[in-house]
Short mmCIF file of C-alpha atoms in Angstrom, two decimals:
data_model
loop_
_atom_site.label_atom_id
_atom_site.label_comp_id
_atom_site.label_asym_id
_atom_site.label_seq_id
_atom_site.Cartn_x
_atom_site.Cartn_y
_atom_site.Cartn_z
CA UNK X 1 114.62 65.46 93.71
CA UNK X 2 117.43 63.41 92.94
CA UNK X 3 115.92 60.85 92.19
CA UNK X 4 113.71 61.95 88.75
CA UNK X 5 115.11 61.14 85.54
CA UNK X 6 117.12 63.96 83.40
CA UNK X 7 119.06 63.53 80.34
CA UNK X 8 121.48 65.10 79.06
CA UNK X 9 123.14 66.80 75.80
CA UNK X 10 127.21 68.03 75.64
CA UNK X 11 128.59 70.40 72.93
CA UNK X 12 132.61 70.16 72.27
CA UNK X 13 134.91 70.18 69.62
CA UNK X 14 138.68 69.89 70.43
CA UNK X 15 139.05 66.13 69.55
CA UNK X 16 136.35 64.33 66.93
CA UNK X 17 133.71 62.07 67.45
CA UNK X 18 135.30 58.90 67.01
CA UNK X 19 138.42 59.61 69.61
CA UNK X 20 135.15 60.90 71.74
CA UNK X 21 133.45 58.14 71.44
CA UNK X 22 136.34 56.13 72.25
CA UNK X 23 136.80 57.98 75.29
CA UNK X 24 133.59 57.23 76.47
CA UNK X 25 133.92 53.84 75.78
CA UNK X 26 136.70 53.49 77.81
CA UNK X 27 135.12 55.26 80.52
CA UNK X 28 132.31 52.70 80.61
CA UNK X 29 133.70 49.86 79.40
CA UNK X 30 131.15 49.31 76.75
CA UNK X 31 130.94 49.16 72.97
CA UNK X 32 131.42 51.60 69.93
CA UNK X 33 129.77 50.83 67.66
CA UNK X 34 130.07 53.58 64.29
CA UNK X 35 126.47 54.75 62.38
CA UNK X 36 127.48 56.72 59.34
CA UNK X 37 129.47 59.46 60.56
CA UNK X 38 127.93 58.88 63.91
CA UNK X 39 129.01 56.92 67.31
CA UNK X 40 126.69 55.01 69.17
CA UNK X 41 128.06 53.42 72.86
CA UNK X 42 126.35 50.82 74.42
CA UNK X 43 127.20 50.46 78.14
CA UNK X 44 127.75 46.52 80.00
CA UNK X 45 123.82 47.61 80.89
CA UNK X 46 122.28 48.15 77.60
CA UNK X 47 121.67 51.76 77.61
CA UNK X 48 123.00 54.12 74.66
CA UNK X 49 125.19 56.93 74.72
CA UNK X 50 124.60 59.14 70.84
CA UNK X 51 127.49 60.74 69.60
CA UNK X 52 126.82 63.16 66.49
CA UNK X 53 127.12 65.87 63.99
CA UNK X 54 126.25 69.07 64.71
CA UNK X 55 125.90 71.62 62.45
CA UNK X 56 125.64 75.02 65.22
CA UNK X 57 129.52 73.77 66.59
CA UNK X 58 132.50 76.08 65.33
CA UNK X 59 134.83 73.41 64.63
CA UNK X 60 138.03 73.79 65.71
CA UNK X 61 141.07 71.06 66.82
CA UNK X 62 145.06 72.75 68.62
CA UNK X 63 147.54 72.92 66.71
CA UNK X 64 150.55 73.40 69.09
CA UNK X 65 148.77 74.68 71.74
CA UNK X 66 146.45 77.22 69.87
CA UNK X 67 143.39 76.20 68.59
CA UNK X 68 142.09 76.64 64.94
CA UNK X 69 139.96 75.86 62.57
CA UNK X 70 139.44 71.63 61.85
CA UNK X 71 136.40 69.98 59.97
CA UNK X 72 133.54 68.37 60.14
CA UNK X 73 134.74 65.20 62.11
CA UNK X 74 135.47 67.70 64.82
CA UNK X 75 131.78 68.62 65.61
CA UNK X 76 130.51 66.53 68.60
CA UNK X 77 127.42 66.52 70.55
CA UNK X 78 127.28 63.56 73.53
CA UNK X 79 123.74 62.36 73.92
CA UNK X 80 123.09 60.68 76.90
CA UNK X 81 120.86 58.24 77.80
CA UNK X 82 118.13 58.32 80.77
CA UNK X 83 119.71 59.45 84.02
CA UNK X 84 119.35 59.62 88.03
CA UNK X 85 121.50 62.36 89.74
CA UNK X 86 122.13 59.46 92.48
CA UNK X 87 123.19 56.24 90.71
CA UNK X 88 125.36 58.65 87.64
CA UNK X 89 126.31 62.14 88.69
CA UNK X 90 129.95 60.88 89.95
CA UNK X 91 130.49 58.77 86.35
CA UNK X 92 129.45 61.76 83.93
CA UNK X 93 131.98 64.05 86.14
CA UNK X 94 134.76 61.56 85.22
CA UNK X 95 133.52 60.93 81.94
CA UNK X 96 133.81 64.81 80.65
CA UNK X 97 137.53 65.41 83.08
CA UNK X 98 138.59 61.99 80.74
CA UNK X 99 136.96 63.97 77.28
CA UNK X 100 138.75 67.63 78.43
CA UNK X 101 142.04 64.79 79.11
CA UNK X 102 141.60 64.16 75.39
CA UNK X 103 141.51 67.19 74.24
CA UNK X 104 138.38 68.15 73.68
CA UNK X 105 136.83 72.26 74.91
CA UNK X 106 134.23 74.29 74.12
CA UNK X 107 133.58 77.80 72.54
CA UNK X 108 130.98 80.40 72.27
CA UNK X 109 129.47 78.16 70.01
CA UNK X 110 128.51 75.09 71.98
CA UNK X 111 125.94 74.82 74.35
CA UNK X 112 124.80 72.01 77.30
CA UNK X 113 121.08 71.09 76.78
CA UNK X 114 118.83 68.95 79.77
CA UNK X 115 115.86 67.12 79.26
CA UNK X 116 113.57 66.35 82.02
CA UNK X 117 110.63 63.79 81.74
CA UNK X 118 107.74 64.71 79.97
CA UNK X 119 105.83 62.21 81.72
CA UNK X 120 106.00 63.66 85.29
CA UNK X 121 104.02 66.78 83.80
CA UNK X 122 100.75 67.65 83.48
CA UNK X 123 99.28 70.59 81.87
CA UNK X 124 99.62 72.69 85.12
CA UNK X 125 102.91 72.31 85.87
CA UNK X 126 104.33 73.06 82.41
CA UNK X 127 102.69 76.60 82.99
CA UNK X 128 104.36 76.22 85.89
CA UNK X 129 107.34 76.28 85.00
CA UNK X 130 107.15 79.01 82.12
CA UNK X 131 106.45 81.16 85.14
CA UNK X 132 109.39 79.98 86.57
CA UNK X 133 111.67 80.49 83.91
CA UNK X 134 110.02 84.40 82.77
CA UNK X 135 109.78 85.67 86.63
CA UNK X 136 113.58 84.65 86.91
CA UNK X 137 115.01 85.24 82.80
CA UNK X 138 117.32 88.54 83.38
CA UNK X 139 119.09 86.60 86.76
CA UNK X 140 118.80 83.55 85.11
CA UNK X 141 121.28 84.81 81.80
CA UNK X 142 123.56 86.95 83.99
CA UNK X 143 123.97 84.08 86.61
CA UNK X 144 125.07 81.77 83.91
CA UNK X 145 126.41 84.23 81.62
CA UNK X 146 125.05 83.21 78.15
CA UNK X 147 127.74 83.75 75.57
CA UNK X 148 125.85 86.66 73.03
CA UNK X 149 126.65 83.98 69.92
CA UNK X 150 124.41 81.37 72.02
CA UNK X 151 121.36 83.55 72.63
CA UNK X 152 120.21 82.79 68.90
CA UNK X 153 119.62 79.27 70.39
CA UNK X 154 118.30 80.35 73.67
CA UNK X 155 116.99 83.00 73.46
CA UNK X 156 114.68 84.33 77.01
CA UNK X 157 111.18 83.61 77.28
CA UNK X 158 108.15 85.36 75.26
CA UNK X 159 106.54 88.05 77.47
CA UNK X 160 103.49 87.98 75.30
CA UNK X 161 103.20 83.71 75.55
CA UNK X 162 103.62 83.41 79.38
CA UNK X 163 101.09 86.17 79.28
CA UNK X 164 98.20 84.36 76.65
CA UNK X 165 99.49 81.34 79.13
CA UNK X 166 98.32 83.01 82.45
CA UNK X 167 95.34 84.42 80.56
CA UNK X 168 93.95 82.09 79.03
CA UNK X 169 94.71 79.61 81.46
CA UNK X 170 94.50 75.75 79.08
CA UNK X 171 94.19 72.76 81.82
CA UNK X 172 94.56 70.10 78.72
CA UNK X 173 97.86 69.52 76.83
CA UNK X 174 96.68 70.71 73.68
CA UNK X 175 95.38 74.11 75.01
CA UNK X 176 99.07 74.52 75.90
CA UNK X 177 100.22 73.27 71.92
CA UNK X 178 98.27 75.62 70.63
CA UNK X 179 99.38 78.56 72.64
CA UNK X 180 103.11 77.31 72.50
CA UNK X 181 102.96 76.78 68.82
CA UNK X 182 100.60 80.76 67.92
CA UNK X 183 102.16 82.32 65.58
CA UNK X 184 104.44 79.59 63.49
CA UNK X 185 104.00 78.91 59.90
CA UNK X 186 106.54 76.04 60.09
CA UNK X 187 104.88 72.12 60.38
CA UNK X 188 104.80 71.87 64.17
CA UNK X 189 106.18 68.19 63.84
CA UNK X 190 109.64 69.74 61.98
CA UNK X 191 112.46 68.29 64.64
CA UNK X 192 114.15 71.73 64.58
CA UNK X 193 110.50 74.13 64.80
CA UNK X 194 111.99 77.62 65.57
CA UNK X 195 109.75 77.45 68.97
CA UNK X 196 112.20 75.22 70.50
CA UNK X 197 115.48 77.58 70.52
CA UNK X 198 114.22 78.89 73.76
CA UNK X 199 115.45 78.70 77.73
CA UNK X 200 112.28 76.45 78.20
CA UNK X 201 111.80 74.54 74.99
CA UNK X 202 108.66 73.02 75.44
CA UNK X 203 108.58 71.48 71.99
CA UNK X 204 110.57 68.81 72.98
CA UNK X 205 107.51 67.35 74.74
CA UNK X 206 104.95 68.18 72.13
CA UNK X 207 106.76 66.87 68.92
CA UNK X 208 110.22 65.49 70.32
CA UNK X 209 110.54 62.86 72.28
CA UNK X 210 108.07 63.70 75.12
CA UNK X 211 110.81 64.73 77.70
CA UNK X 212 110.96 69.66 78.86
CA UNK X 213 114.19 70.53 77.78
CA UNK X 214 116.11 73.42 79.30
CA UNK X 215 118.93 74.62 76.97
CA UNK X 216 119.90 77.79 78.57
CA UNK X 217 123.83 76.81 79.76
CA UNK X 218 127.41 77.70 77.92
CA UNK X 219 129.58 74.56 76.44
CA UNK X 220 131.52 73.12 79.45
CA UNK X 221 133.89 70.37 80.25
CA UNK X 222 133.46 72.38 83.14
CA UNK X 223 132.49 68.89 85.84
CA UNK X 224 131.56 71.16 88.54
CA UNK X 225 129.54 73.43 86.73
CA UNK X 226 128.13 70.66 84.89
CA UNK X 227 126.70 68.80 88.17
CA UNK X 228 125.67 72.63 88.67
CA UNK X 229 123.19 73.15 85.55
CA UNK X 230 122.04 69.11 86.27
CA UNK X 231 121.08 70.32 89.68
CA UNK X 232 119.49 74.06 88.93
CA UNK X 233 117.44 71.96 86.42
CA UNK X 234 115.80 69.11 88.48
CA UNK X 235 115.17 71.95 91.52
CA UNK X 236 113.16 73.75 89.03
CA UNK X 237 111.70 71.35 87.60
CA UNK X 238 110.61 70.00 90.78
CA UNK X 239 108.89 73.52 91.78
CA UNK X 240 107.20 73.21 88.68
CA UNK X 241 105.76 69.73 89.41
CA UNK X 242 105.27 70.62 93.36
CA UNK X 243 103.49 74.38 93.51
CA UNK X 244 100.22 74.93 93.39
CA UNK X 245 101.26 77.93 91.50
CA UNK X 246 103.64 80.18 90.32
CA UNK X 247 103.91 83.75 89.38
CA UNK X 248 104.95 84.85 86.02
CA UNK X 249 105.91 89.04 88.36
CA UNK X 250 109.14 89.59 87.93
CA UNK X 251 110.57 90.45 91.65
CA UNK X 252 112.33 93.97 91.98
CA UNK X 253 115.83 93.05 93.40
CA UNK X 254 118.21 95.58 94.88
CA UNK X 255 120.52 92.38 95.86
CA UNK X 256 120.74 90.47 92.78
CA UNK X 257 123.12 88.16 94.35
CA UNK X 258 121.32 88.04 98.18
CA UNK X 259 118.05 86.91 96.09
CA UNK X 260 119.55 84.32 93.48
CA UNK X 261 120.61 82.86 97.40
CA UNK X 262 116.96 82.83 98.29
CA UNK X 263 115.63 81.49 95.81
CA UNK X 264 117.51 78.63 95.41
CA UNK X 265 117.16 77.51 99.42
CA UNK X 266 114.07 77.97 98.52
CA UNK X 267 114.08 75.38 95.86
CA UNK X 268 116.28 72.77 98.18
CA UNK X 269 119.71 74.15 97.43
CA UNK X 270 120.61 73.96 101.26
CA UNK X 271 122.86 71.07 102.16
CA UNK X 272 126.70 70.55 101.52
CA UNK X 273 125.98 68.74 98.37
CA UNK X 274 125.10 72.39 96.71
CA UNK X 275 126.97 74.54 97.76
CA UNK X 276 129.43 74.43 94.87
CA UNK X 277 126.90 75.16 92.84
CA UNK X 278 125.18 77.89 94.49
CA UNK X 279 128.80 79.36 94.29
CA UNK X 280 128.72 79.01 90.93
CA UNK X 281 125.84 80.77 90.43
CA UNK X 282 125.89 83.51 92.87
CA UNK X 283 129.54 84.04 91.20
CA UNK X 284 128.96 86.23 88.34
CA UNK X 285 125.86 88.46 90.11
CA UNK X 286 126.18 91.89 92.47
CA UNK X 287 125.45 92.81 95.67
CA UNK X 288 125.76 90.70 99.05
CA UNK X 289 124.73 87.37 99.74
CA UNK X 290 123.65 89.46 103.08
CA UNK X 291 122.01 92.41 101.65
CA UNK X 292 118.25 92.59 102.19
CA UNK X 293 116.27 92.17 98.76
CA UNK X 294 112.43 93.45 98.52
CA UNK X 295 110.25 91.48 95.83
CA UNK X 296 107.19 91.94 94.30
CA UNK X 297 104.14 90.46 95.71
#
Protein backbone atom coordinates (compact mmCIF):
# COMPACT_ATOMS: atom_id res chain seq x y z
CA UNK A 1 0.00 0.00 0.00
CA UNK A 2 2.68 2.53 1.01
CA UNK A 3 4.72 1.84 -2.12
CA UNK A 4 1.97 2.72 -4.59
CA UNK A 5 2.19 5.96 -6.56
CA UNK A 6 0.00 8.96 -5.88
CA UNK A 7 -0.17 12.66 -6.64
CA UNK A 8 -1.67 15.51 -4.64
CA UNK A 9 -3.21 18.89 -5.40
CA UNK A 10 -3.21 21.39 -2.53
CA UNK A 11 -5.33 24.55 -2.82
CA UNK A 12 -4.55 27.59 -0.68
CA UNK A 13 -4.46 31.36 -0.51
CA UNK A 14 -2.79 33.93 1.76
CA UNK A 15 0.37 34.15 -0.35
CA UNK A 16 0.91 34.57 -4.06
CA UNK A 17 1.73 31.85 -6.54
CA UNK A 18 5.18 33.38 -6.94
CA UNK A 19 5.91 33.23 -3.20
CA UNK A 20 4.54 29.69 -3.01
CA UNK A 21 6.75 28.55 -5.89
CA UNK A 22 9.78 30.25 -4.36
CA UNK A 23 9.13 28.51 -1.04
CA UNK A 24 8.85 25.12 -2.76
CA UNK A 25 11.99 25.75 -4.80
CA UNK A 26 13.98 26.66 -1.70
CA UNK A 27 12.74 23.58 0.14
CA UNK A 28 13.53 21.23 -2.74
CA UNK A 29 16.71 23.03 -3.80
CA UNK A 30 15.07 23.24 -7.20
CA UNK A 31 14.73 25.80 -10.01
CA UNK A 32 11.66 28.05 -10.22
CA UNK A 33 10.38 28.96 -13.68
CA UNK A 34 7.56 31.34 -14.60
CA UNK A 35 5.04 30.19 -17.21
CA UNK A 36 2.55 32.95 -17.98
CA UNK A 37 0.70 33.60 -14.76
CA UNK A 38 1.73 30.20 -13.35
CA UNK A 39 4.99 28.68 -12.12
CA UNK A 40 6.81 25.40 -12.07
CA UNK A 41 9.59 24.10 -9.84
CA UNK A 42 12.05 21.57 -11.23
CA UNK A 43 13.69 19.35 -8.62
CA UNK A 44 17.35 18.32 -9.04
CA UNK A 45 15.99 14.86 -9.96
CA UNK A 46 13.93 16.39 -12.79
CA UNK A 47 10.52 16.00 -11.17
CA UNK A 48 8.24 18.99 -11.74
CA UNK A 49 5.90 20.71 -9.28
CA UNK A 50 3.34 23.15 -10.69
CA UNK A 51 1.86 26.19 -8.94
CA UNK A 52 -1.23 27.26 -10.87
CA UNK A 53 -4.31 29.47 -10.73
CA UNK A 54 -7.67 27.98 -9.69
CA UNK A 55 -10.80 30.01 -10.31
CA UNK A 56 -12.83 28.30 -7.56
CA UNK A 57 -10.68 29.71 -4.74
CA UNK A 58 -11.80 32.79 -2.78
CA UNK A 59 -8.58 34.83 -2.73
CA UNK A 60 -7.54 36.32 0.59
CA UNK A 61 -4.51 37.69 2.40
CA UNK A 62 -3.86 38.99 5.89
CA UNK A 63 -3.63 42.71 6.63
CA UNK A 64 -2.70 43.55 10.22
CA UNK A 65 -3.60 40.01 11.21
CA UNK A 66 -7.08 40.15 9.63
CA UNK A 67 -8.15 38.28 6.52
CA UNK A 68 -9.07 40.51 3.61
CA UNK A 69 -9.97 40.07 -0.06
CA UNK A 70 -7.02 39.75 -2.41
CA UNK A 71 -6.26 39.68 -6.12
CA UNK A 72 -6.17 36.60 -8.33
CA UNK A 73 -2.41 36.19 -7.76
CA UNK A 74 -3.41 34.82 -4.35
CA UNK A 75 -5.22 31.87 -5.93
CA UNK A 76 -2.81 28.97 -5.47
CA UNK A 77 -3.02 25.31 -6.42
CA UNK A 78 0.06 23.15 -5.96
CA UNK A 79 0.19 20.14 -8.28
CA UNK A 80 2.75 17.52 -7.30
CA UNK A 81 4.65 15.12 -9.54
CA UNK A 82 4.26 11.37 -8.99
CA UNK A 83 5.05 10.61 -5.36
CA UNK A 84 5.31 7.59 -3.08
CA UNK A 85 4.53 7.63 0.61
CA UNK A 86 7.71 5.97 1.85
CA UNK A 87 10.01 8.23 -0.17
CA UNK A 88 8.19 11.55 -0.13
CA UNK A 89 5.86 11.99 2.83
CA UNK A 90 8.34 13.61 5.23
CA UNK A 91 9.51 16.11 2.62
CA UNK A 92 5.91 16.90 1.60
CA UNK A 93 4.90 17.54 5.20
CA UNK A 94 7.89 19.82 5.77
CA UNK A 95 7.08 21.70 2.55
CA UNK A 96 3.51 22.28 3.75
CA UNK A 97 4.78 23.60 7.10
CA UNK A 98 7.09 26.06 5.30
CA UNK A 99 4.26 27.30 3.08
CA UNK A 100 2.10 27.90 6.15
CA UNK A 101 4.99 29.71 7.87
CA UNK A 102 5.38 31.87 4.75
CA UNK A 103 1.80 33.09 5.22
CA UNK A 104 -0.26 30.55 3.32
CA UNK A 105 -3.64 29.50 4.69
CA UNK A 106 -6.81 27.79 3.53
CA UNK A 107 -10.49 28.70 3.64
CA UNK A 108 -13.84 27.06 2.96
CA UNK A 109 -13.35 27.26 -0.81
CA UNK A 110 -10.07 25.32 -0.87
CA UNK A 111 -9.63 21.56 -1.07
CA UNK A 112 -7.20 18.68 -1.31
CA UNK A 113 -7.34 16.28 -4.27
CA UNK A 114 -5.44 13.01 -4.31
CA UNK A 115 -4.71 11.11 -7.52
CA UNK A 116 -4.04 7.37 -7.54
CA UNK A 117 -2.29 5.39 -10.26
CA UNK A 118 -4.92 4.33 -12.79
CA UNK A 119 -2.61 1.86 -14.52
CA UNK A 120 -3.02 -0.56 -11.63
CA UNK A 121 -6.81 -0.67 -11.92
CA UNK A 122 -9.10 -3.10 -13.68
CA UNK A 123 -12.83 -2.83 -14.41
CA UNK A 124 -13.48 -4.94 -11.30
CA UNK A 125 -11.35 -2.73 -9.05
CA UNK A 126 -13.05 0.45 -10.32
CA UNK A 127 -16.45 -1.06 -9.49
CA UNK A 128 -15.07 -2.00 -6.09
CA UNK A 129 -13.91 1.57 -5.52
CA UNK A 130 -17.33 2.99 -6.37
CA UNK A 131 -18.98 0.59 -3.92
CA UNK A 132 -16.46 1.30 -1.15
CA UNK A 133 -17.05 5.03 -1.34
CA UNK A 134 -20.82 4.73 -1.73
CA UNK A 135 -21.28 2.31 1.17
CA UNK A 136 -19.51 4.72 3.53
CA UNK A 137 -20.68 8.04 2.09
CA UNK A 138 -22.20 9.27 5.33
CA UNK A 139 -19.40 8.02 7.57
CA UNK A 140 -16.73 9.65 5.41
CA UNK A 141 -18.49 12.98 5.02
CA UNK A 142 -19.06 13.23 8.79
CA UNK A 143 -15.53 12.14 9.62
CA UNK A 144 -13.92 14.53 7.13
CA UNK A 145 -16.30 17.42 7.96
CA UNK A 146 -16.59 18.36 4.30
CA UNK A 147 -17.48 22.04 4.05
CA UNK A 148 -20.91 22.91 2.69
CA UNK A 149 -19.25 25.42 0.36
CA UNK A 150 -17.31 22.56 -1.25
CA UNK A 151 -20.18 20.08 -1.66
CA UNK A 152 -20.78 21.16 -5.26
CA UNK A 153 -17.20 20.10 -6.05
CA UNK A 154 -17.23 16.78 -4.17
CA UNK A 155 -20.75 15.37 -4.20
CA UNK A 156 -21.60 12.05 -2.60
CA UNK A 157 -21.58 9.06 -4.93
CA UNK A 158 -24.86 8.89 -6.80
CA UNK A 159 -27.15 6.01 -5.85
CA UNK A 160 -28.49 5.48 -9.37
CA UNK A 161 -24.96 5.33 -10.80
CA UNK A 162 -23.90 2.69 -8.29
CA UNK A 163 -27.08 0.67 -8.83
CA UNK A 164 -26.61 0.67 -12.63
CA UNK A 165 -22.98 -0.32 -12.23
CA UNK A 166 -23.83 -3.25 -9.98
CA UNK A 167 -26.78 -4.36 -12.09
CA UNK A 168 -24.87 -4.40 -15.39
CA UNK A 169 -21.52 -5.45 -13.87
CA UNK A 170 -19.46 -4.18 -16.82
CA UNK A 171 -16.30 -6.17 -17.42
CA UNK A 172 -14.58 -3.61 -19.66
CA UNK A 173 -13.42 -0.05 -19.12
CA UNK A 174 -15.66 1.02 -21.99
CA UNK A 175 -18.67 -0.43 -20.19
CA UNK A 176 -17.83 1.45 -16.99
CA UNK A 177 -17.16 4.64 -18.95
CA UNK A 178 -20.54 4.53 -20.66
CA UNK A 179 -22.38 4.17 -17.33
CA UNK A 180 -20.24 6.89 -15.70
CA UNK A 181 -21.20 9.46 -18.37
CA UNK A 182 -24.84 8.39 -18.73
CA UNK A 183 -27.20 11.33 -18.32
CA UNK A 184 -24.62 14.02 -19.09
CA UNK A 185 -24.88 16.07 -22.27
CA UNK A 186 -21.38 17.54 -22.31
CA UNK A 187 -18.62 16.15 -24.48
CA UNK A 188 -16.72 13.47 -22.57
CA UNK A 189 -13.38 15.03 -23.43
CA UNK A 190 -14.27 18.33 -21.75
CA UNK A 191 -11.75 18.94 -18.95
CA UNK A 192 -14.24 20.47 -16.49
CA UNK A 193 -16.91 17.85 -17.11
CA UNK A 194 -19.71 17.89 -14.51
CA UNK A 195 -19.18 14.20 -13.70
CA UNK A 196 -15.82 14.98 -12.08
CA UNK A 197 -17.33 16.77 -9.07
CA UNK A 198 -17.79 13.74 -6.84
CA UNK A 199 -15.83 12.30 -3.93
CA UNK A 200 -14.57 9.68 -6.37
CA UNK A 201 -13.84 11.07 -9.82
CA UNK A 202 -13.41 8.69 -12.76
CA UNK A 203 -13.48 11.46 -15.38
CA UNK A 204 -9.76 11.91 -14.65
CA UNK A 205 -9.30 8.21 -15.42
CA UNK A 206 -11.20 8.15 -18.71
CA UNK A 207 -10.52 11.61 -20.15
CA UNK A 208 -7.88 13.20 -17.96
CA UNK A 209 -4.51 12.07 -16.71
CA UNK A 210 -5.36 8.39 -16.30
CA UNK A 211 -5.76 8.55 -12.53
CA UNK A 212 -8.49 7.78 -10.03
CA UNK A 213 -9.08 11.04 -8.15
CA UNK A 214 -10.42 11.48 -4.60
CA UNK A 215 -11.79 14.99 -4.01
CA UNK A 216 -13.46 14.68 -0.58
CA UNK A 217 -10.94 16.58 1.55
CA UNK A 218 -11.15 20.11 2.91
CA UNK A 219 -8.27 22.45 2.24
CA UNK A 220 -5.63 22.39 4.96
CA UNK A 221 -1.98 23.19 5.60
CA UNK A 222 -1.93 20.92 8.65
CA UNK A 223 0.79 18.43 7.76
CA UNK A 224 -0.73 15.68 9.91
CA UNK A 225 -4.14 15.98 8.27
CA UNK A 226 -2.59 15.86 4.81
CA UNK A 227 -0.75 12.67 5.79
CA UNK A 228 -4.06 11.26 7.06
CA UNK A 229 -5.83 12.01 3.77
CA UNK A 230 -3.04 10.39 1.77
CA UNK A 231 -3.04 7.27 3.94
CA UNK A 232 -6.84 6.95 3.76
CA UNK A 233 -6.73 7.29 -0.04
CA UNK A 234 -3.98 4.70 -0.37
CA UNK A 235 -5.82 2.30 1.95
CA UNK A 236 -9.13 2.57 0.09
CA UNK A 237 -7.27 2.19 -3.18
CA UNK A 238 -5.57 -0.95 -1.86
CA UNK A 239 -8.92 -2.39 -0.78
CA UNK A 240 -10.38 -1.72 -4.23
CA UNK A 241 -7.40 -3.33 -5.97
CA UNK A 242 -7.06 -6.44 -3.82
CA UNK A 243 -10.59 -7.31 -2.69
CA UNK A 244 -12.48 -9.72 -4.95
CA UNK A 245 -15.80 -8.05 -4.23
CA UNK A 246 -16.91 -4.87 -2.43
CA UNK A 247 -20.55 -4.46 -1.46
CA UNK A 248 -22.46 -1.22 -1.97
CA UNK A 249 -24.74 -1.94 1.00
CA UNK A 250 -24.54 0.71 3.66
CA UNK A 251 -23.75 -0.67 7.14
CA UNK A 252 -26.23 0.15 9.90
CA UNK A 253 -24.18 1.91 12.55
CA UNK A 254 -25.16 2.14 16.19
CA UNK A 255 -21.76 3.56 16.98
CA UNK A 256 -20.09 5.53 14.14
CA UNK A 257 -16.76 5.95 15.94
CA UNK A 258 -16.38 2.22 16.57
CA UNK A 259 -17.55 1.49 13.02
CA UNK A 260 -14.85 3.75 11.60
CA UNK A 261 -12.13 2.20 13.77
CA UNK A 262 -13.22 -1.30 12.76
CA UNK A 263 -13.21 -0.41 9.07
CA UNK A 264 -9.85 1.35 9.32
CA UNK A 265 -8.33 -1.73 10.91
CA UNK A 266 -9.75 -3.85 8.11
CA UNK A 267 -8.16 -1.69 5.41
CA UNK A 268 -4.74 -1.65 7.05
CA UNK A 269 -4.71 1.25 9.53
CA UNK A 270 -2.77 -0.82 12.05
CA UNK A 271 0.39 0.13 13.92
CA UNK A 272 2.17 3.26 15.08
CA UNK A 273 2.34 4.83 11.60
CA UNK A 274 -1.47 5.01 11.59
CA UNK A 275 -2.06 6.08 15.21
CA UNK A 276 -2.53 9.81 14.62
CA UNK A 277 -4.43 9.34 11.34
CA UNK A 278 -6.87 7.02 13.14
CA UNK A 279 -7.47 9.74 15.71
CA UNK A 280 -7.99 12.41 13.04
CA UNK A 281 -10.58 10.27 11.24
CA UNK A 282 -12.51 9.32 14.38
CA UNK A 283 -12.35 12.69 16.13
CA UNK A 284 -15.65 14.06 14.84
CA UNK A 285 -17.70 10.86 15.00
CA UNK A 286 -20.16 10.12 17.77
CA UNK A 287 -19.93 7.08 20.01
CA UNK A 288 -17.25 5.13 21.80
CA UNK A 289 -14.37 3.25 20.22
CA UNK A 290 -15.16 0.33 22.54
CA UNK A 291 -18.86 -0.16 21.74
CA UNK A 292 -20.18 -2.75 19.32
CA UNK A 293 -21.96 -1.90 16.12
CA UNK A 294 -24.37 -3.80 13.93
CA UNK A 295 -23.52 -4.14 10.23
CA UNK A 296 -25.97 -5.46 7.68
CA UNK A 297 -24.98 -8.64 5.86
